[in-house]
Amino acid sequence: MKKKNGAVTITMDNQTYQVAPGITILEAAQQNNIEIPTLCAHKDLTPYGGCRMCIVEVEGMRNLPTACTTPISDGMIIRTNTAQVQSVRMEILQLFLSEHTSSCLICEDKDRCREYMGTIRKVGVTTGCRYCSNDGQCELQDVVEKMEVKEIKYPIYYRNLRVEKEDPFYERNYNLCVLCGRCVRMCQEVRVAHVLAFNHRGRETVIGPAYGRTHIEAGCEFCGACVSVCPTGSLTEKARAYEGKPDREELTTCSFCGVGCQMRLLVKGDRIIGSLPADDAPVNGGQLCVKGRFCITELVSGPKRLLRPYRYFDGTEAEVTREAAIATAAEKLSDCAPDEFGMLVSPNCTNEDLYVAQKFARAVMNSHNVDTSARSYYGRGFNAYLDLMRKAAPLSAVREASVILCVGLDTRFGRSVVGVELRRAVRRGARIITINPREHNLTLIAEDWIQTIPGQKTEALHKLVELTGKGASGARKGPRGVSKELVHAAETLAKAESAVILVGSEFLQYDSSAEILESVRQLAQNTGAGVLPLPAQNNLYGSLMMGAYPELIPGGHAAASTKAYGALKKAWGLKGKTVSGGFNAASLGSGKKLKVLYLVGENCPVPAGEAADFIIYQNIYPPGERFHADLVLPAAAFTESDGTFINGEGRVQRVRRAVEPPGDALPDWQILCLIARKMGVEGFDFANVESIHREMAGLVDGFKSFKKPARKPQAYRSTVALDVPAGKLPPAGQVNQKYPFMLSASITEHSHRGFSLSDWVEGTKPLFAEERLSISPADARKARISDGDEVIVTSRGFERVWPARIRPEQAEGTLHVTLYQAQAVNPNPHPVKMRKKNV
Amino acid sequence: MKDKDYSRLFAEFEGVEADLIPVLVRIQERDGYISEEAVRRVSRFLRLSENQIYGVASFYPKFRFTEPGKKSIKVCMGTACHVRGGLFLSEAVGWQLGVGIGQTTADKRFDFQRAGCLGCCTLAPVVMVNEDVHSRMSVIRLKEILEKDD
Ligand code: SF4
Ligand code: SF4
Ligand code: SF4
Ligand code: FES
Ligand code: FES
């Protein structure tokens, strides 16, 4: 045999192999298809050597080394399957099993039972015992099977630990735990979240957070990475318990934020039963956040999904057929003048949906009146935000940067895959600076935490710009009114070899957001740092490139440009004039009332009666209590349609249909096309998403191939400015005796198609805690408010009631609330007083 | 404990991960136990999560996580004592005081621990109250001890 460069020769089970040096015996065996049973080893984790299932014989070594931790060496002679090895393994396995309540593992009737599981009865049940939620997917089960265990010879020792069900999304039954430590290693090494640890010792050892706290209290991100690696049923996803193995998987892109994680949807029959990270995608590197990991199943298969179209009049809802619904929509729209029409389309839709939606407005309705909810989300700072997108660095910049500045970023639940990268960066020696009014999940790893105080010290960024600007070096030693942290942070940034600035959601709804984002831009300029804007909307970039705004047309060109729009009209074969009605999402309800408002995956941000005479609402869930739509059309979720998204770095990524839409639901583009065709307009007979994509490709750069989308990040290039509210706002004022608290508000970053994920995914309610007033413990004590009490918050011309949420991280004298979209506090932040209701 | 009590204590250390055990030892010397507050402070000081700290600390039986009572009741659970009714005694203590193992009564008079062999097996079953060994214990004598005024 010819020796490969640097390869070493080993003998395993009487065969010689050439393997790369430095690998473990286990890896060498796996590469050569030799099976060694394992429990604690995992490809993504460092070897641990805890379970001892993988012991082998190595000539010249005393005892039996564990294959997963022992590196090979040249000439090593290994036996993986001798009688001695087998009997020791069996002994170890027996010890495991004596602590593992699992009658199924050794049941005599196991084989026959499987065969006859499905019986003919009048009810759809299977016979046979199902004691473990993980049955059929348990690695311990596999090992037992392979080693042909027939009986458990030791007395059963049941630890009788309480099954922990109090946290959302997964439950923990440590009676089934084999203490392999995979979850601990995952949480500590890979996620670097440090929620799980081995507690106590010996027989008492249990896994969990400090003081037996719940995972919510302990700072868990609910990323589910621990659940994924657990070989047994001790960690079980609640929604997937007892589901068994999925039939197939479909690769897709997450639609809950601009990171755009690649994921595998697990499909069983015609249902989505779960989602797992795709291995090694450059965007998310095998990780997800709570939204991608746990929210999809519940969101897309919720019992309240819209299945049939209905009309609403005289206070009742009446189901109609799809044909009738399309006909009604066509009739109402034919009757509507261009400036009486308005459309809001969700920046969560695919590019293809967005493209068809804006084409519908322009080509069918002859109107530029199309907009997205991103306008109200970014408000006054939208243009400044676009400026940052024009400078956007790729996500990989975090992996290389030596200094990382986080502005209003909290990665516990949103974008937590970026948080993972940040913590890894710290390990390799990068320095983190975080600017945030509250203690949050990055303060522990940050070298400096610059605490802003809403309404008082939000100019921290401005100071940083000054301190890093030209000619600032002289003044650096503590100018007046500048904190130590700021000076230190400025120095760190100025000296950084490579810096990046990550922008989170905290300050985006402040009245001064435009100035804050402008400071970020200047700071980046002063220090040569890259910027990662990390949009909360998964396809914000796409919505801009597709022209889903009155000011923008496909390709990101200006709608007002005669040349660009002329070319588009030519491509579409349009003749008439396209009217611009001064419409946008922020001004809805304030100007002239519309005749028809068409909501494509959006909610009505103002009372329906003020917005339009007739509202067409197309979404995956009904509008619920918020408002009544006159015509409701069921749409397909992102798991039920094909298309592409563009993530925050400008990568075009595929979305794939994993299951069929339920009931009468159709993808947004298809419904739009049906209505357009019913109205007799040409140019809407797309056979599939690919044909839309082909039409788009002629108009938008970077959309060449549908099958293989552009994988390279690409900063936003359009230079068109959007029409955002300008002018001076009335000053918010300072806290005083009458109004002693500064209240800041943000719009939830966890929204999807016009509602918050917590509207439809129960488990996220305690995590996202929207519509709850965060109060510092000291302030709560003084005002005699306890957790959950209703609190009345008043200022000049403003009164709201929210339940209290007492948070140690909230600074004294400040209050914070996260709201659903379009109910923001105005001005923001501003001084208020509060009192407990009913006292 | 106030901010300055902690800053004074932390001033003795560099603030690196290796300080964890020595810091905890100092805190236990000072407070008699490791409170949740202390873990929170140490977490900020050493940049380790509270869960990490607890995981490490709880491995060592010498650290306690509940405030000690005035009297510490230790029931021996060694083999000899076990055979002669240690478990029963331990349950009796639990009933009498209304607390579980490792806990302290609300009035802070007693805390309740279990111990491995205390080295006087011939006198089994053995209960230790603070530093005093009470041998050949019975539930009745135990009750007397617990009810005796200090
Ligand atoms: S869900 Fe994630 S953060 Fe929470 S314990 Fe598991 S690995 Fe750690
Ligand atoms: S919970 Fe699962 S992954 Fe964690 S140690 Fe136990 S068996 Fe292993
Ligand atoms: S980080 Fe964003 S893209 Fe990734 S799983 Fe979470 S919500 Fe989805
Ligand atoms: S797999 Fe090697 S010790 Fe567990
Ligand atoms: S067993 Fe109790 S003193 Fe030895």
PDB file of C-alpha atoms in Angstrom, chain A residues 89-212:
ATOM      1  CA  ARG A  89     -19.147  -2.852  27.510  1.00  0.00           C
ATOM      2  CA  MET A  90     -22.059  -5.031  28.436  1.00  0.00           C
ATOM      3  CA  GLU A  91     -21.327  -4.480  32.091  1.00  0.00           C
ATOM      4  CA  ILE A  92     -21.302  -0.718  31.631  1.00  0.00           C
ATOM      5  CA  LEU A  93     -24.478  -0.827  29.620  1.00  0.00           C
ATOM      6  CA  GLN A  94     -26.126  -2.922  32.317  1.00  0.00           C
ATOM      7  CA  LEU A  95     -25.273  -0.250  34.854  1.00  0.00           C
ATOM      8  CA  PHE A  96     -26.811   2.409  32.647  1.00  0.00           C
ATOM      9  CA  LEU A  97     -29.921   0.370  32.170  1.00  0.00           C
ATOM     10  CA  SER A  98     -30.396  -0.219  35.869  1.00  0.00           C
ATOM     11  CA  GLU A  99     -30.920   3.527  36.168  1.00  0.00           C
ATOM     12  CA  HIS A 100     -32.947   3.869  33.037  1.00  0.00           C
ATOM     13  CA  THR A 101     -36.629   3.149  33.360  1.00  0.00           C
ATOM     14  CA  SER A 102     -37.216   1.545  30.063  1.00  0.00           C
ATOM     15  CA  SER A 103     -39.168  -1.632  29.905  1.00  0.00           C
ATOM     16  CA  CYS A 104     -39.330  -1.393  26.125  1.00  0.00           C
ATOM     17  CA  LEU A 105     -35.618  -1.761  25.763  1.00  0.00           C
ATOM     18  CA  ILE A 106     -35.594  -5.375  26.803  1.00  0.00           C
ATOM     19  CA  CYS A 107     -39.171  -6.463  26.325  1.00  0.00           C
ATOM     20  CA  GLU A 108     -39.369 -10.019  25.006  1.00  0.00           C
ATOM     21  CA  ASP A 109     -42.075  -9.111  22.594  1.00  0.00           C
ATOM     22  CA  LYS A 110     -40.207  -6.154  21.200  1.00  0.00           C
ATOM     23  CA  ASP A 111     -39.888  -7.428  17.652  1.00  0.00           C
ATOM     24  CA  ARG A 112     -43.356  -8.843  17.304  1.00  0.00           C
ATOM     25  CA  CYS A 113     -44.753  -5.770  18.965  1.00  0.00           C
ATOM     26  CA  ARG A 114     -43.259  -3.513  16.294  1.00  0.00           C
ATOM     27  CA  GLU A 115     -44.641  -5.643  13.551  1.00  0.00           C
ATOM     28  CA  TYR A 116     -48.169  -5.566  14.878  1.00  0.00           C
ATOM     29  CA  MET A 117     -48.182  -2.033  16.225  1.00  0.00           C
ATOM     30  CA  GLY A 118     -50.868  -0.853  13.880  1.00  0.00           C
ATOM     31  CA  THR A 119     -53.982  -2.923  14.527  1.00  0.00           C
ATOM     32  CA  ILE A 120     -57.318  -2.949  12.843  1.00  0.00           C
ATOM     33  CA  ARG A 121     -59.717  -1.228  15.143  1.00  0.00           C
ATOM     34  CA  LYS A 122     -62.329   1.400  14.826  1.00  0.00           C
ATOM     35  CA  VAL A 123     -60.067   4.017  16.314  1.00  0.00           C
ATOM     36  CA  GLY A 124     -56.791   5.182  14.930  1.00  0.00           C
ATOM     37  CA  VAL A 125     -54.541   3.886  17.659  1.00  0.00           C
ATOM     38  CA  THR A 126     -51.513   1.706  17.788  1.00  0.00           C
ATOM     39  CA  THR A 127     -51.103  -0.989  20.352  1.00  0.00           C
ATOM     40  CA  GLY A 128     -47.937  -1.590  22.222  1.00  0.00           C
ATOM     41  CA  CYS A 129     -46.328   0.400  24.972  1.00  0.00           C
ATOM     42  CA  ARG A 130     -44.870   3.773  24.414  1.00  0.00           C
ATOM     43  CA  TYR A 131     -43.067   4.735  27.560  1.00  0.00           C
ATOM     44  CA  CYS A 132     -40.652   7.189  26.100  1.00  0.00           C
ATOM     45  CA  SER A 133     -41.346  10.215  23.963  1.00  0.00           C
ATOM     46  CA  ASN A 134     -38.155   9.563  22.086  1.00  0.00           C
ATOM     47  CA  ASP A 135     -39.003   5.974  21.168  1.00  0.00           C
ATOM     48  CA  GLY A 136     -37.456   5.013  17.863  1.00  0.00           C
ATOM     49  CA  GLN A 137     -34.931   7.853  17.911  1.00  0.00           C
ATOM     50  CA  CYS A 138     -33.000   6.980  21.015  1.00  0.00           C
ATOM     51  CA  GLU A 139     -29.318   6.240  20.750  1.00  0.00           C
ATOM     52  CA  LEU A 140     -29.387   4.162  23.905  1.00  0.00           C
ATOM     53  CA  GLN A 141     -32.041   2.048  22.250  1.00  0.00           C
ATOM     54  CA  ASP A 142     -29.750   1.603  19.255  1.00  0.00           C
ATOM     55  CA  VAL A 143     -26.863   0.511  21.428  1.00  0.00           C
ATOM     56  CA  VAL A 144     -29.065  -1.924  23.350  1.00  0.00           C
ATOM     57  CA  GLU A 145     -30.232  -3.359  20.083  1.00  0.00           C
ATOM     58  CA  LYS A 146     -26.752  -3.707  18.651  1.00  0.00           C
ATOM     59  CA  MET A 147     -25.394  -5.316  21.765  1.00  0.00           C
ATOM     60  CA  GLU A 148     -28.364  -7.612  21.968  1.00  0.00           C
ATOM     61  CA  VAL A 149     -29.173  -7.018  25.588  1.00  0.00           C
ATOM     62  CA  LYS A 150     -31.779  -9.483  26.719  1.00  0.00           C
ATOM     63  CA  GLU A 151     -32.132  -8.715  30.390  1.00  0.00           C
ATOM     64  CA  ILE A 152     -31.118  -6.227  33.010  1.00  0.00           C
ATOM     65  CA  LYS A 153     -29.288  -8.029  35.719  1.00  0.00           C
ATOM     66  CA  TYR A 154     -29.085  -5.274  38.321  1.00  0.00           C
ATOM     67  CA  PRO A 155     -32.000  -4.107  40.404  1.00  0.00           C
ATOM     68  CA  ILE A 156     -33.682  -1.072  38.957  1.00  0.00           C
ATOM     69  CA  TYR A 157     -32.756   2.137  40.685  1.00  0.00           C
ATOM     70  CA  TYR A 158     -35.306   4.791  39.829  1.00  0.00           C
ATOM     71  CA  ARG A 159     -34.163   8.250  40.832  1.00  0.00           C
ATOM     72  CA  ASN A 160     -37.686   9.541  41.060  1.00  0.00           C
ATOM     73  CA  LEU A 161     -36.776  13.035  39.922  1.00  0.00           C
ATOM     74  CA  ARG A 162     -39.568  15.403  39.089  1.00  0.00           C
ATOM     75  CA  VAL A 163     -40.133  15.805  35.365  1.00  0.00           C
ATOM     76  CA  GLU A 164     -39.455  19.465  34.627  1.00  0.00           C
ATOM     77  CA  LYS A 165     -42.187  20.812  32.408  1.00  0.00           C
ATOM     78  CA  GLU A 166     -42.363  24.412  33.532  1.00  0.00           C
ATOM     79  CA  ASP A 167     -40.341  25.929  30.707  1.00  0.00           C
ATOM     80  CA  PRO A 168     -41.708  26.415  27.209  1.00  0.00           C
ATOM     81  CA  PHE A 169     -40.818  24.233  24.215  1.00  0.00           C
ATOM     82  CA  TYR A 170     -39.014  21.333  25.835  1.00  0.00           C
ATOM     83  CA  GLU A 171     -39.322  19.281  28.962  1.00  0.00           C
ATOM     84  CA  ARG A 172     -36.689  17.492  30.971  1.00  0.00           C
ATOM     85  CA  ASN A 173     -36.971  14.055  32.489  1.00  0.00           C
ATOM     86  CA  TYR A 174     -33.621  13.439  34.133  1.00  0.00           C
ATOM     87  CA  ASN A 175     -34.720   9.972  35.185  1.00  0.00           C
ATOM     88  CA  LEU A 176     -33.769   9.008  31.646  1.00  0.00           C
ATOM     89  CA  CYS A 177     -30.490  10.892  31.692  1.00  0.00           C
ATOM     90  CA  VAL A 178     -27.304   8.896  31.188  1.00  0.00           C
ATOM     91  CA  LEU A 179     -25.113  11.870  32.170  1.00  0.00           C
ATOM     92  CA  CYS A 180     -23.346  11.801  28.851  1.00  0.00           C
ATOM     93  CA  GLY A 181     -22.802  15.542  29.169  1.00  0.00           C
ATOM     94  CA  ARG A 182     -23.641  16.274  25.552  1.00  0.00           C
ATOM     95  CA  CYS A 183     -26.182  18.918  26.518  1.00  0.00           C
ATOM     96  CA  VAL A 184     -23.755  20.540  28.935  1.00  0.00           C
ATOM     97  CA  ARG A 185     -20.993  20.597  26.371  1.00  0.00           C
ATOM     98  CA  MET A 186     -23.348  21.930  23.709  1.00  0.00           C
ATOM     99  CA  CYS A 187     -24.575  24.727  25.954  1.00  0.00           C
ATOM    100  CA  GLN A 188     -21.098  25.605  27.197  1.00  0.00           C
ATOM    101  CA  GLU A 189     -18.784  24.929  24.271  1.00  0.00           C
ATOM    102  CA  VAL A 190     -20.843  25.646  21.231  1.00  0.00           C
ATOM    103  CA  ARG A 191     -23.595  27.999  22.320  1.00  0.00           C
ATOM    104  CA  VAL A 192     -21.373  29.394  25.070  1.00  0.00           C
ATOM    105  CA  ALA A 193     -24.618  30.184  26.886  1.00  0.00           C
ATOM    106  CA  HIS A 194     -23.581  28.453  30.125  1.00  0.00           C
ATOM    107  CA  VAL A 195     -27.038  27.586  31.298  1.00  0.00           C
ATOM    108  CA  LEU A 196     -26.428  23.904  31.903  1.00  0.00           C
ATOM    109  CA  ALA A 197     -23.842  22.466  34.238  1.00  0.00           C
ATOM    110  CA  PHE A 198     -23.369  19.268  36.182  1.00  0.00           C
ATOM    111  CA  ASN A 199     -24.607  20.029  39.672  1.00  0.00           C
ATOM    112  CA  HIS A 200     -23.681  18.132  42.849  1.00  0.00           C
ATOM    113  CA  ARG A 201     -21.727  14.933  42.548  1.00  0.00           C
ATOM    114  CA  GLY A 202     -21.781  11.182  42.588  1.00  0.00           C
ATOM    115  CA  ARG A 203     -25.183   9.586  42.680  1.00  0.00           C
ATOM    116  CA  GLU A 204     -26.808  12.958  43.225  1.00  0.00           C
ATOM    117  CA  THR A 205     -25.464  14.454  40.011  1.00  0.00           C
ATOM    118  CA  VAL A 206     -28.104  16.261  38.023  1.00  0.00           C
ATOM    119  CA  ILE A 207     -27.914  18.564  35.097  1.00  0.00           C
ATOM    120  CA  GLY A 208     -29.402  22.016  35.218  1.00  0.00           C
ATOM    121  CA  PRO A 209     -28.956  25.670  36.047  1.00  0.00           C
ATOM    122  CA  ALA A 210     -27.990  27.128  39.417  1.00  0.00           C
ATOM    123  CA  TYR A 211     -30.243  26.645  42.431  1.00  0.00           C
ATOM    124  CA  GLY A 212     -32.670  24.481  40.488  1.00  0.00           C
TER     125      GLY A 212
END
